[in-house]
């Protein structure tokens, strides 16, 4: 079983940066694709970024492309989301998630493939 714990959320100014961390407790993540999702007030949860088991590839929502970077260190059982050039529209609760071991690359953006979820980290971007 995998438990995920996010940290690093908080308040940032527009144009600023934050780095979110997600550590796996009680299990390893190296056999699983990992992803970040977010949910803004009044909106549905949406895909933000994902990374493959061995960091061979990463994927981003168009809204964060070229601003956010996902990475992982399997030895530390940790996934990161570096968020740069933050915008007020990035304000949301950000969730770390781990996929089924059987999830294939073409399914990596699908929320239904993720079976372990963190509790969420609040990110607020405001001046």
JSON list of C-alpha atoms in Angstrom, two decimals:
[
{"chain": "A", "resi": 1, "resn": "UNK", "atom": "CA", "xyz": [0.00, 0.00, 0.00]},
{"chain": "A", "resi": 2, "resn": "UNK", "atom": "CA", "xyz": [1.15, 3.51, -0.78]},
{"chain": "A", "resi": 3, "resn": "UNK", "atom": "CA", "xyz": [0.38, 6.64, 1.18]},
{"chain": "A", "resi": 4, "resn": "UNK", "atom": "CA", "xyz": [1.28, 9.97, -0.38]},
{"chain": "A", "resi": 5, "resn": "UNK", "atom": "CA", "xyz": [2.02, 13.16, 1.50]},
{"chain": "A", "resi": 6, "resn": "UNK", "atom": "CA", "xyz": [2.33, 16.53, -0.23]},
{"chain": "A", "resi": 7, "resn": "UNK", "atom": "CA", "xyz": [4.21, 19.53, 1.07]},
{"chain": "A", "resi": 8, "resn": "UNK", "atom": "CA", "xyz": [5.43, 22.88, -0.18]},
{"chain": "A", "resi": 9, "resn": "UNK", "atom": "CA", "xyz": [2.15, 24.60, -0.84]},
{"chain": "A", "resi": 10, "resn": "UNK", "atom": "CA", "xyz": [1.48, 28.14, 0.21]},
{"chain": "A", "resi": 11, "resn": "UNK", "atom": "CA", "xyz": [1.13, 31.68, -1.04]},
{"chain": "A", "resi": 12, "resn": "UNK", "atom": "CA", "xyz": [3.03, 33.03, -4.02]},
{"chain": "A", "resi": 13, "resn": "UNK", "atom": "CA", "xyz": [2.89, 36.26, -5.96]},
{"chain": "A", "resi": 14, "resn": "UNK", "atom": "CA", "xyz": [2.09, 36.30, -9.66]},
{"chain": "A", "resi": 15, "resn": "UNK", "atom": "CA", "xyz": [5.30, 35.51, -11.50]},
{"chain": "A", "resi": 16, "resn": "UNK", "atom": "CA", "xyz": [6.71, 33.74, -8.48]},
{"chain": "A", "resi": 17, "resn": "UNK", "atom": "CA", "xyz": [7.65, 30.12, -7.89]},
{"chain": "A", "resi": 18, "resn": "UNK", "atom": "CA", "xyz": [6.80, 27.25, -5.61]},
{"chain": "A", "resi": 19, "resn": "UNK", "atom": "CA", "xyz": [8.01, 23.67, -5.44]},
{"chain": "A", "resi": 20, "resn": "UNK", "atom": "CA", "xyz": [5.67, 20.94, -4.30]},
{"chain": "A", "resi": 21, "resn": "UNK", "atom": "CA", "xyz": [6.98, 17.66, -2.95]},
{"chain": "A", "resi": 22, "resn": "UNK", "atom": "CA", "xyz": [5.20, 14.34, -2.63]},
{"chain": "A", "resi": 23, "resn": "UNK", "atom": "CA", "xyz": [6.72, 11.54, -0.59]},
{"chain": "A", "resi": 24, "resn": "UNK", "atom": "CA", "xyz": [5.45, 7.98, -0.54]},
{"chain": "A", "resi": 25, "resn": "UNK", "atom": "CA", "xyz": [5.02, 6.40, 2.86]},
{"chain": "A", "resi": 26, "resn": "UNK", "atom": "CA", "xyz": [4.79, 2.67, 3.48]},
{"chain": "A", "resi": 27, "resn": "UNK", "atom": "CA", "xyz": [5.56, 1.64, -0.08]},
{"chain": "A", "resi": 28, "resn": "UNK", "atom": "CA", "xyz": [7.61, 2.38, -3.16]},
{"chain": "A", "resi": 29, "resn": "UNK", "atom": "CA", "xyz": [6.57, 4.25, -6.27]},
{"chain": "A", "resi": 30, "resn": "UNK", "atom": "CA", "xyz": [9.19, 3.07, -8.74]},
{"chain": "A", "resi": 31, "resn": "UNK", "atom": "CA", "xyz": [6.78, 0.71, -10.51]},
{"chain": "A", "resi": 32, "resn": "UNK", "atom": "CA", "xyz": [4.15, 3.40, -10.94]},
{"chain": "A", "resi": 33, "resn": "UNK", "atom": "CA", "xyz": [3.64, 6.39, -13.16]},
{"chain": "A", "resi": 34, "resn": "UNK", "atom": "CA", "xyz": [3.07, 9.49, -11.05]},
{"chain": "A", "resi": 35, "resn": "UNK", "atom": "CA", "xyz": [1.07, 12.63, -11.64]},
{"chain": "A", "resi": 36, "resn": "UNK", "atom": "CA", "xyz": [-0.13, 15.90, -10.24]},
{"chain": "A", "resi": 37, "resn": "UNK", "atom": "CA", "xyz": [-3.73, 17.02, -10.53]},
{"chain": "A", "resi": 38, "resn": "UNK", "atom": "CA", "xyz": [-5.36, 20.17, -9.26]},
{"chain": "A", "resi": 39, "resn": "UNK", "atom": "CA", "xyz": [-8.80, 21.44, -8.39]},
{"chain": "A", "resi": 40, "resn": "UNK", "atom": "CA", "xyz": [-9.64, 25.12, -8.33]},
{"chain": "A", "resi": 41, "resn": "UNK", "atom": "CA", "xyz": [-12.68, 26.51, -6.49]},
{"chain": "A", "resi": 42, "resn": "UNK", "atom": "CA", "xyz": [-15.83, 25.80, -8.44]},
{"chain": "A", "resi": 43, "resn": "UNK", "atom": "CA", "xyz": [-14.01, 23.74, -11.07]},
{"chain": "A", "resi": 44, "resn": "UNK", "atom": "CA", "xyz": [-13.47, 20.06, -11.73]},
{"chain": "A", "resi": 45, "resn": "UNK", "atom": "CA", "xyz": [-10.21, 18.37, -10.90]},
{"chain": "A", "resi": 46, "resn": "UNK", "atom": "CA", "xyz": [-7.84, 18.50, -13.85]},
{"chain": "A", "resi": 47, "resn": "UNK", "atom": "CA", "xyz": [-4.62, 16.91, -14.98]},
{"chain": "A", "resi": 48, "resn": "UNK", "atom": "CA", "xyz": [-1.49, 19.00, -14.49]},
{"chain": "A", "resi": 49, "resn": "UNK", "atom": "CA", "xyz": [1.57, 16.85, -15.14]},
{"chain": "A", "resi": 50, "resn": "UNK", "atom": "CA", "xyz": [2.76, 13.25, -15.15]},
{"chain": "A", "resi": 51, "resn": "UNK", "atom": "CA", "xyz": [6.03, 11.37, -15.23]},
{"chain": "A", "resi": 52, "resn": "UNK", "atom": "CA", "xyz": [6.82, 7.81, -16.19]},
{"chain": "A", "resi": 53, "resn": "UNK", "atom": "CA", "xyz": [8.24, 5.14, -13.91]},
{"chain": "A", "resi": 54, "resn": "UNK", "atom": "CA", "xyz": [11.88, 5.79, -14.77]},
{"chain": "A", "resi": 55, "resn": "UNK", "atom": "CA", "xyz": [11.59, 9.47, -15.72]},
{"chain": "A", "resi": 56, "resn": "UNK", "atom": "CA", "xyz": [11.84, 8.55, -19.38]},
{"chain": "A", "resi": 57, "resn": "UNK", "atom": "CA", "xyz": [9.05, 10.96, -20.23]},
{"chain": "A", "resi": 58, "resn": "UNK", "atom": "CA", "xyz": [6.89, 13.69, -18.80]},
{"chain": "A", "resi": 59, "resn": "UNK", "atom": "CA", "xyz": [3.61, 15.22, -19.86]},
{"chain": "A", "resi": 60, "resn": "UNK", "atom": "CA", "xyz": [1.89, 18.51, -19.15]},
{"chain": "A", "resi": 61, "resn": "UNK", "atom": "CA", "xyz": [-1.43, 20.20, -19.49]},
{"chain": "A", "resi": 62, "resn": "UNK", "atom": "CA", "xyz": [-1.33, 22.98, -22.05]},
{"chain": "A", "resi": 63, "resn": "UNK", "atom": "CA", "xyz": [-2.08, 25.53, -19.34]},
{"chain": "A", "resi": 64, "resn": "UNK", "atom": "CA", "xyz": [1.18, 24.78, -17.49]},
{"chain": "A", "resi": 65, "resn": "UNK", "atom": "CA", "xyz": [3.47, 23.77, -20.35]},
{"chain": "A", "resi": 66, "resn": "UNK", "atom": "CA", "xyz": [6.81, 25.60, -20.22]},
{"chain": "A", "resi": 67, "resn": "UNK", "atom": "CA", "xyz": [6.08, 26.86, -16.70]},
{"chain": "A", "resi": 68, "resn": "UNK", "atom": "CA", "xyz": [5.89, 23.70, -14.57]},
{"chain": "A", "resi": 69, "resn": "UNK", "atom": "CA", "xyz": [8.34, 20.82, -14.37]},
{"chain": "A", "resi": 70, "resn": "UNK", "atom": "CA", "xyz": [7.64, 17.42, -12.88]},
{"chain": "A", "resi": 71, "resn": "UNK", "atom": "CA", "xyz": [10.48, 15.23, -11.66]},
{"chain": "A", "resi": 72, "resn": "UNK", "atom": "CA", "xyz": [11.03, 12.23, -9.43]},
{"chain": "A", "resi": 73, "resn": "UNK", "atom": "CA", "xyz": [13.71, 10.61, -7.31]},
{"chain": "A", "resi": 74, "resn": "UNK", "atom": "CA", "xyz": [12.72, 7.01, -6.86]},
{"chain": "A", "resi": 75, "resn": "UNK", "atom": "CA", "xyz": [15.42, 6.38, -4.28]},
{"chain": "A", "resi": 76, "resn": "UNK", "atom": "CA", "xyz": [13.82, 9.04, -2.09]},
{"chain": "A", "resi": 77, "resn": "UNK", "atom": "CA", "xyz": [10.31, 7.90, -3.01]},
{"chain": "A", "resi": 78, "resn": "UNK", "atom": "CA", "xyz": [9.58, 11.49, -3.90]},
{"chain": "A", "resi": 79, "resn": "UNK", "atom": "CA", "xyz": [7.96, 13.37, -6.77]},
{"chain": "A", "resi": 80, "resn": "UNK", "atom": "CA", "xyz": [8.29, 17.09, -7.28]},
{"chain": "A", "resi": 81, "resn": "UNK", "atom": "CA", "xyz": [6.42, 19.79, -9.13]},
{"chain": "A", "resi": 82, "resn": "UNK", "atom": "CA", "xyz": [8.42, 22.92, -9.78]},
{"chain": "A", "resi": 83, "resn": "UNK", "atom": "CA", "xyz": [6.03, 25.75, -10.56]},
{"chain": "A", "resi": 84, "resn": "UNK", "atom": "CA", "xyz": [7.44, 28.89, -12.13]},
{"chain": "A", "resi": 85, "resn": "UNK", "atom": "CA", "xyz": [5.83, 32.02, -13.57]},
{"chain": "A", "resi": 86, "resn": "UNK", "atom": "CA", "xyz": [2.80, 31.41, -11.42]},
{"chain": "A", "resi": 87, "resn": "UNK", "atom": "CA", "xyz": [-0.51, 32.96, -12.37]},
{"chain": "A", "resi": 88, "resn": "UNK", "atom": "CA", "xyz": [-3.62, 33.60, -10.29]},
{"chain": "A", "resi": 89, "resn": "UNK", "atom": "CA", "xyz": [-5.32, 30.93, -12.41]},
{"chain": "A", "resi": 90, "resn": "UNK", "atom": "CA", "xyz": [-2.94, 28.38, -10.87]},
{"chain": "A", "resi": 91, "resn": "UNK", "atom": "CA", "xyz": [-4.66, 28.80, -7.51]},
{"chain": "A", "resi": 92, "resn": "UNK", "atom": "CA", "xyz": [-5.97, 25.37, -6.56]},
{"chain": "A", "resi": 93, "resn": "UNK", "atom": "CA", "xyz": [-5.54, 22.39, -4.32]},
{"chain": "A", "resi": 94, "resn": "UNK", "atom": "CA", "xyz": [-2.82, 20.25, -5.85]},
{"chain": "A", "resi": 95, "resn": "UNK", "atom": "CA", "xyz": [-2.94, 16.48, -5.49]},
{"chain": "A", "resi": 96, "resn": "UNK", "atom": "CA", "xyz": [-0.16, 13.98, -5.97]},
{"chain": "A", "resi": 97, "resn": "UNK", "atom": "CA", "xyz": [-1.27, 10.62, -7.33]},
{"chain": "A", "resi": 98, "resn": "UNK", "atom": "CA", "xyz": [0.21, 7.20, -8.08]},
{"chain": "A", "resi": 99, "resn": "UNK", "atom": "CA", "xyz": [-1.08, 5.04, -10.89]},
{"chain": "A", "resi": 100, "resn": "UNK", "atom": "CA", "xyz": [-1.77, 1.33, -11.09]},
{"chain": "A", "resi": 101, "resn": "UNK", "atom": "CA", "xyz": [1.35, -0.68, -11.80]},
{"chain": "A", "resi": 102, "resn": "UNK", "atom": "CA", "xyz": [-0.31, -1.82, -15.02]},
{"chain": "A", "resi": 103, "resn": "UNK", "atom": "CA", "xyz": [-1.09, 1.65, -16.38]},
{"chain": "A", "resi": 104, "resn": "UNK", "atom": "CA", "xyz": [0.23, 2.07, -19.89]},
{"chain": "A", "resi": 105, "resn": "UNK", "atom": "CA", "xyz": [1.68, 5.23, -21.33]},
{"chain": "A", "resi": 106, "resn": "UNK", "atom": "CA", "xyz": [-1.38, 6.13, -23.38]},
{"chain": "A", "resi": 107, "resn": "UNK", "atom": "CA", "xyz": [-3.44, 6.17, -20.17]},
{"chain": "A", "resi": 108, "resn": "UNK", "atom": "CA", "xyz": [-1.09, 8.31, -18.12]},
{"chain": "A", "resi": 109, "resn": "UNK", "atom": "CA", "xyz": [-3.32, 11.39, -18.19]},
{"chain": "A", "resi": 110, "resn": "UNK", "atom": "CA", "xyz": [-6.46, 9.52, -17.14]},
{"chain": "A", "resi": 111, "resn": "UNK", "atom": "CA", "xyz": [-7.57, 10.16, -13.58]},
{"chain": "A", "resi": 112, "resn": "UNK", "atom": "CA", "xyz": [-9.23, 6.75, -13.39]},
{"chain": "A", "resi": 113, "resn": "UNK", "atom": "CA", "xyz": [-5.81, 5.09, -13.61]},
{"chain": "A", "resi": 114, "resn": "UNK", "atom": "CA", "xyz": [-4.66, 6.63, -10.33]},
{"chain": "A", "resi": 115, "resn": "UNK", "atom": "CA", "xyz": [-5.42, 4.65, -7.20]},
{"chain": "A", "resi": 116, "resn": "UNK", "atom": "CA", "xyz": [-3.36, 6.37, -4.54]},
{"chain": "A", "resi": 117, "resn": "UNK", "atom": "CA", "xyz": [-3.87, 10.04, -3.77]},
{"chain": "A", "resi": 118, "resn": "UNK", "atom": "CA", "xyz": [-2.37, 12.56, -1.42]},
{"chain": "A", "resi": 119, "resn": "UNK", "atom": "CA", "xyz": [-4.48, 14.77, 0.79]},
{"chain": "A", "resi": 120, "resn": "UNK", "atom": "CA", "xyz": [-3.78, 17.87, -1.28]},
{"chain": "A", "resi": 121, "resn": "UNK", "atom": "CA", "xyz": [-1.68, 20.99, -0.94]},
{"chain": "A", "resi": 122, "resn": "UNK", "atom": "CA", "xyz": [-3.17, 24.46, -1.23]},
{"chain": "A", "resi": 123, "resn": "UNK", "atom": "CA", "xyz": [-1.47, 26.79, -3.68]},
{"chain": "A", "resi": 124, "resn": "UNK", "atom": "CA", "xyz": [-2.63, 30.38, -3.73]},
{"chain": "A", "resi": 125, "resn": "UNK", "atom": "CA", "xyz": [-1.28, 32.88, -6.24]},
{"chain": "A", "resi": 126, "resn": "UNK", "atom": "CA", "xyz": [-2.22, 36.42, -5.39]},
{"chain": "A", "resi": 127, "resn": "UNK", "atom": "CA", "xyz": [-0.71, 39.85, -5.07]}
]
